[in-house]
mmCIF file of C-alpha atoms in Angstrom:
data_model
loop_
_atom_site.group_PDB
_atom_site.id
_atom_site.type_symbol
_atom_site.label_atom_id
_atom_site.label_comp_id
_atom_site.label_asym_id
_atom_site.label_seq_id
_atom_site.Cartn_x
_atom_site.Cartn_y
_atom_site.Cartn_z
ATOM 1 C CA THR U 1 0.022 -0.027 -0.021
ATOM 2 C CA HIS U 2 1.085 3.604 -0.370
ATOM 3 C CA LEU U 3 2.931 5.472 2.335
ATOM 4 C CA PHE U 4 0.442 6.907 5.034
ATOM 5 C CA ASN U 5 -2.630 5.043 3.606
ATOM 6 C CA ALA U 6 -4.947 4.199 6.504
ATOM 7 C CA LEU U 7 -1.835 4.261 8.747
ATOM 8 C CA PRO U 8 -1.491 5.801 12.258
ATOM 9 C CA PRO U 9 0.254 9.195 11.985
ATOM 10 C CA LEU U 10 3.889 9.489 12.455
ATOM 11 C CA HIS U 11 4.561 10.358 16.093
ATOM 12 C CA HIS U 12 7.776 11.034 17.869
ATOM 13 C CA ARG U 13 7.182 8.436 20.635
ATOM 14 C CA LYS U 14 5.116 5.962 18.451
ATOM 15 C CA PRO U 15 6.712 5.914 14.971
ATOM 16 C CA GLY U 16 4.319 3.129 13.716
ATOM 17 C CA PRO U 17 4.660 1.790 10.246
ATOM 18 C CA VAL U 18 5.590 5.180 8.628
ATOM 19 C CA GLY U 19 8.484 5.545 11.169
ATOM 20 C CA ALA U 20 9.607 1.891 10.648
ATOM 21 C CA ALA U 21 9.472 2.244 6.761
ATOM 22 C CA LEU U 22 11.537 5.478 7.067
ATOM 23 C CA ALA U 23 14.088 3.930 9.475
ATOM 24 C CA GLU U 24 14.462 0.615 7.506
ATOM 25 C CA GLY U 25 14.821 2.146 4.031
ATOM 26 C CA VAL U 26 12.337 -0.112 2.356
ATOM 27 C CA PHE U 27 10.611 0.784 -0.880
ATOM 28 C CA MET U 28 7.911 3.365 -0.325
ATOM 29 C CA GLU U 29 5.137 4.294 -2.709
ATOM 30 C CA ILE U 30 3.534 7.647 -2.672
ATOM 31 C CA ILE U 31 0.535 9.155 -4.563
ATOM 32 C CA CYS U 32 1.737 12.604 -5.641
ATOM 33 C CA ASP U 33 -1.581 14.216 -6.412
ATOM 34 C CA GLY U 34 -1.651 16.904 -3.739
ATOM 35 C CA PHE U 35 -4.537 15.321 -2.026
ATOM 36 C CA HIS U 36 -3.328 11.945 -0.679
ATOM 37 C CA LEU U 37 -0.285 13.732 0.706
ATOM 38 C CA HIS U 38 0.188 17.401 1.222
ATOM 39 C CA PRO U 39 2.970 18.754 -0.908
ATOM 40 C CA ALA U 40 4.971 19.581 2.217
ATOM 41 C CA VAL U 41 4.807 15.939 3.238
ATOM 42 C CA VAL U 42 5.803 14.889 -0.215
ATOM 43 C CA LYS U 43 8.846 17.144 -0.062
ATOM 44 C CA THR U 44 9.674 15.648 3.441
ATOM 45 C CA VAL U 45 9.409 12.193 2.011
ATOM 46 C CA TRP U 46 11.553 13.181 -0.955
ATOM 47 C CA GLN U 47 14.260 14.464 1.318
ATOM 48 C CA ALA U 48 14.042 11.432 3.803
ATOM 49 C CA VAL U 49 13.699 8.417 1.576
ATOM 50 C CA PRO U 50 16.678 6.981 -0.170
ATOM 51 C CA LYS U 51 16.322 7.940 -3.896
ATOM 52 C CA ASP U 52 16.519 4.342 -5.091
ATOM 53 C CA LYS U 53 13.577 3.317 -2.779
ATOM 54 C CA LEU U 54 10.989 6.092 -3.732
ATOM 55 C CA VAL U 55 8.280 4.830 -6.083
ATOM 56 C CA LEU U 56 5.382 6.889 -7.558
ATOM 57 C CA ILE U 57 2.009 5.256 -7.954
ATOM 58 C CA THR U 58 -1.496 6.633 -8.741
ATOM 59 C CA ASP U 59 -4.412 4.315 -7.485
ATOM 60 C CA SER U 60 -6.300 6.097 -10.325
ATOM 61 C CA LEU U 61 -9.974 5.515 -10.878
ATOM 62 C CA SER U 62 -11.847 5.085 -14.039
ATOM 63 C CA ALA U 63 -12.565 8.874 -13.741
ATOM 64 C CA ALA U 64 -8.836 9.671 -14.065
ATOM 65 C CA ARG U 65 -8.272 12.769 -16.009
ATOM 66 C CA CYS U 66 -12.054 13.295 -16.501
ATOM 67 C CA ALA U 67 -14.089 16.411 -15.966
ATOM 68 C CA ASP U 68 -15.703 17.314 -12.667
ATOM 69 C CA GLY U 69 -18.853 15.398 -12.147
ATOM 70 C CA GLU U 70 -20.357 12.113 -10.561
ATOM 71 C CA TYR U 71 -18.992 8.716 -11.588
ATOM 72 C CA LEU U 72 -19.668 5.138 -10.570
ATOM 73 C CA LEU U 73 -16.876 2.885 -9.213
ATOM 74 C CA ALA U 74 -17.917 -0.711 -8.505
ATOM 75 C CA GLY U 75 -21.472 0.497 -8.239
ATOM 76 C CA LEU U 76 -20.591 3.299 -5.755
ATOM 77 C CA LYS U 77 -20.929 7.028 -6.416
ATOM 78 C CA VAL U 78 -17.675 8.912 -6.767
ATOM 79 C CA PHE U 79 -17.605 12.710 -6.994
ATOM 80 C CA VAL U 80 -14.648 14.383 -8.809
ATOM 81 C CA ARG U 81 -14.200 18.171 -8.054
ATOM 82 C CA ASN U 82 -11.047 19.944 -9.050
ATOM 83 C CA GLY U 83 -9.201 16.657 -9.536
ATOM 84 C CA LEU U 84 -10.192 15.313 -6.065
ATOM 85 C CA ALA U 85 -12.256 12.086 -6.037
ATOM 86 C CA THR U 86 -14.421 11.445 -2.994
ATOM 87 C CA ASN U 87 -17.107 9.128 -2.018
ATOM 88 C CA GLU U 88 -20.562 10.122 -0.554
ATOM 89 C CA GLU U 89 -18.977 10.536 2.924
ATOM 90 C CA GLY U 90 -16.322 12.964 1.664
ATOM 91 C CA HIS U 91 -13.416 10.457 1.908
ATOM 92 C CA ILE U 92 -10.779 10.203 -0.763
ATOM 93 C CA SER U 93 -11.881 7.372 -3.061
ATOM 94 C CA GLY U 94 -8.621 7.125 -5.297
ATOM 95 C CA SER U 95 -6.826 9.572 -7.503
ATOM 96 C CA THR U 96 -7.521 11.131 -10.887
ATOM 97 C CA ILE U 97 -3.899 11.558 -12.079
ATOM 98 C CA SER U 98 -1.814 9.629 -14.609
ATOM 99 C CA LEU U 99 1.577 8.393 -13.575
ATOM 100 C CA TYR U 100 3.157 11.116 -15.594
ATOM 101 C CA ASP U 101 0.958 13.714 -13.703
ATOM 102 C CA ALA U 102 2.609 12.304 -10.539
ATOM 103 C CA VAL U 103 6.067 12.859 -12.034
ATOM 104 C CA ARG U 104 5.327 16.435 -12.930
ATOM 105 C CA ASN U 105 3.783 17.065 -9.455
ATOM 106 C CA LEU U 106 6.755 15.720 -7.756
ATOM 107 C CA MET U 107 9.017 17.981 -9.849
ATOM 108 C CA ARG U 108 6.856 20.988 -8.914
ATOM 109 C CA PHE U 109 6.431 20.156 -5.111
ATOM 110 C CA CYS U 110 10.190 19.436 -4.654
ATOM 111 C CA SER U 111 11.763 21.787 -7.255
ATOM 112 C CA ALA U 112 13.335 18.788 -8.849
ATOM 113 C CA SER U 113 14.322 18.102 -12.449
ATOM 114 C CA LEU U 114 12.713 15.545 -14.834
ATOM 115 C CA ALA U 115 16.011 13.625 -14.559
ATOM 116 C CA GLU U 116 15.904 13.550 -10.860
ATOM 117 C CA VAL U 117 12.289 12.361 -10.670
ATOM 118 C CA LEU U 118 11.933 9.934 -13.602
ATOM 119 C CA PRO U 119 13.598 6.878 -11.839
ATOM 120 C CA PHE U 120 10.631 6.915 -9.331
ATOM 121 C CA ALA U 121 8.166 6.001 -12.162
ATOM 122 C CA THR U 122 10.572 3.730 -14.131
ATOM 123 C CA ILE U 123 13.512 1.730 -12.748
ATOM 124 C CA ASN U 124 12.520 1.955 -9.084
ATOM 125 C CA PRO U 125 9.195 0.292 -9.458
ATOM 126 C CA ALA U 126 10.701 -2.315 -11.838
ATOM 127 C CA ARG U 127 13.475 -3.042 -9.258
ATOM 128 C CA MET U 128 10.781 -3.256 -6.472
ATOM 129 C CA VAL U 129 8.889 -5.967 -8.072
ATOM 130 C CA GLY U 130 12.057 -7.725 -9.519
ATOM 131 C CA LEU U 131 11.523 -6.915 -13.152
ATOM 132 C CA ASP U 132 14.375 -4.442 -13.575
ATOM 133 C CA ARG U 133 16.244 -6.858 -15.920
ATOM 134 C CA SER U 134 13.504 -6.614 -18.491
ATOM 135 C CA ILE U 135 11.750 -3.224 -18.038
ATOM 136 C CA GLY U 136 12.353 0.165 -16.250
ATOM 137 C CA SER U 137 15.135 1.676 -18.314
ATOM 138 C CA ILE U 138 16.257 1.912 -21.970
ATOM 139 C CA GLU U 139 18.957 -0.677 -22.405
ATOM 140 C CA ALA U 140 19.816 -3.413 -24.978
ATOM 141 C CA GLY U 141 17.809 -6.480 -24.299
ATOM 142 C CA LYS U 142 15.055 -4.780 -22.394
ATOM 143 C CA ARG U 143 11.502 -4.226 -23.584
ATOM 144 C CA ALA U 144 11.242 -0.947 -25.519
ATOM 145 C CA ASP U 145 8.559 0.934 -23.495
ATOM 146 C CA PHE U 146 9.035 4.710 -23.216
ATOM 147 C CA CYS U 147 7.760 8.120 -23.828
ATOM 148 C CA LEU U 148 9.318 10.983 -25.631
ATOM 149 C CA ILE U 149 8.848 14.109 -23.656
ATOM 150 C CA ASP U 150 9.058 17.680 -25.199
ATOM 151 C CA PRO U 151 11.891 19.482 -23.250
ATOM 152 C CA LYS U 152 10.084 22.800 -23.298
ATOM 153 C CA SER U 153 6.417 21.982 -22.558
ATOM 154 C CA LEU U 154 7.221 18.696 -20.647
ATOM 155 C CA GLU U 155 4.276 17.227 -22.558
ATOM 156 C CA ILE U 156 4.459 13.605 -23.851
ATOM 157 C CA SER U 157 4.956 13.908 -27.583
ATOM 158 C CA GLN U 158 5.309 10.180 -28.490
ATOM 159 C CA VAL U 159 4.788 6.833 -26.853
ATOM 160 C CA VAL U 160 6.520 3.561 -27.789
ATOM 161 C CA SER U 161 5.232 0.283 -26.453
ATOM 162 C CA ARG U 162 7.298 -2.922 -26.976
ATOM 163 C CA GLY U 163 9.172 -1.170 -29.670
ATOM 164 C CA VAL U 164 6.115 0.107 -31.585
ATOM 165 C CA ARG U 165 5.209 3.758 -31.960
ATOM 166 C CA LEU U 166 1.648 4.461 -30.816
ATOM 167 C CA ASP U 167 0.732 7.069 -33.243
ATOM 168 C CA GLY U 168 -2.541 9.069 -32.480
ATOM 169 C CA GLN U 169 -3.032 7.276 -29.221
ATOM 170 C CA LEU U 170 -2.465 10.252 -26.907
#
């Protein structure tokens, strides 16, 4: 599960699972949407977690990147307002971001470069699940999955999946 999800808060006398994760240097997943974790907490995690152990995830819903409105998730109502998805009780129901949105948010929250942040969405998750020999970076013998990013706009300009350009798919 992602860091802080349904966990007791970090306390200086009762560090709990968050404190244990930070102390042990294990892989830690964060949802960098500005709702699951406040940007200041994201920046704190960025500074505290070893850079080879931080992983970006989304837990995105079917309403990801959709307009504000009411959606159904497994038969339950979900309300999206300004990118925040909540249930009828007002609790966060998931995120509405893409993984690349998480990359750009982390860059913004931490004043970091794309080069600094990209491993958290590529090689680190591959390493975490033991697939770094076949995915997660561009190397001979690995599956050719990558995006070309415009250096000025930071928008994705091209997607390649298994070595095949996905034209018109964005």
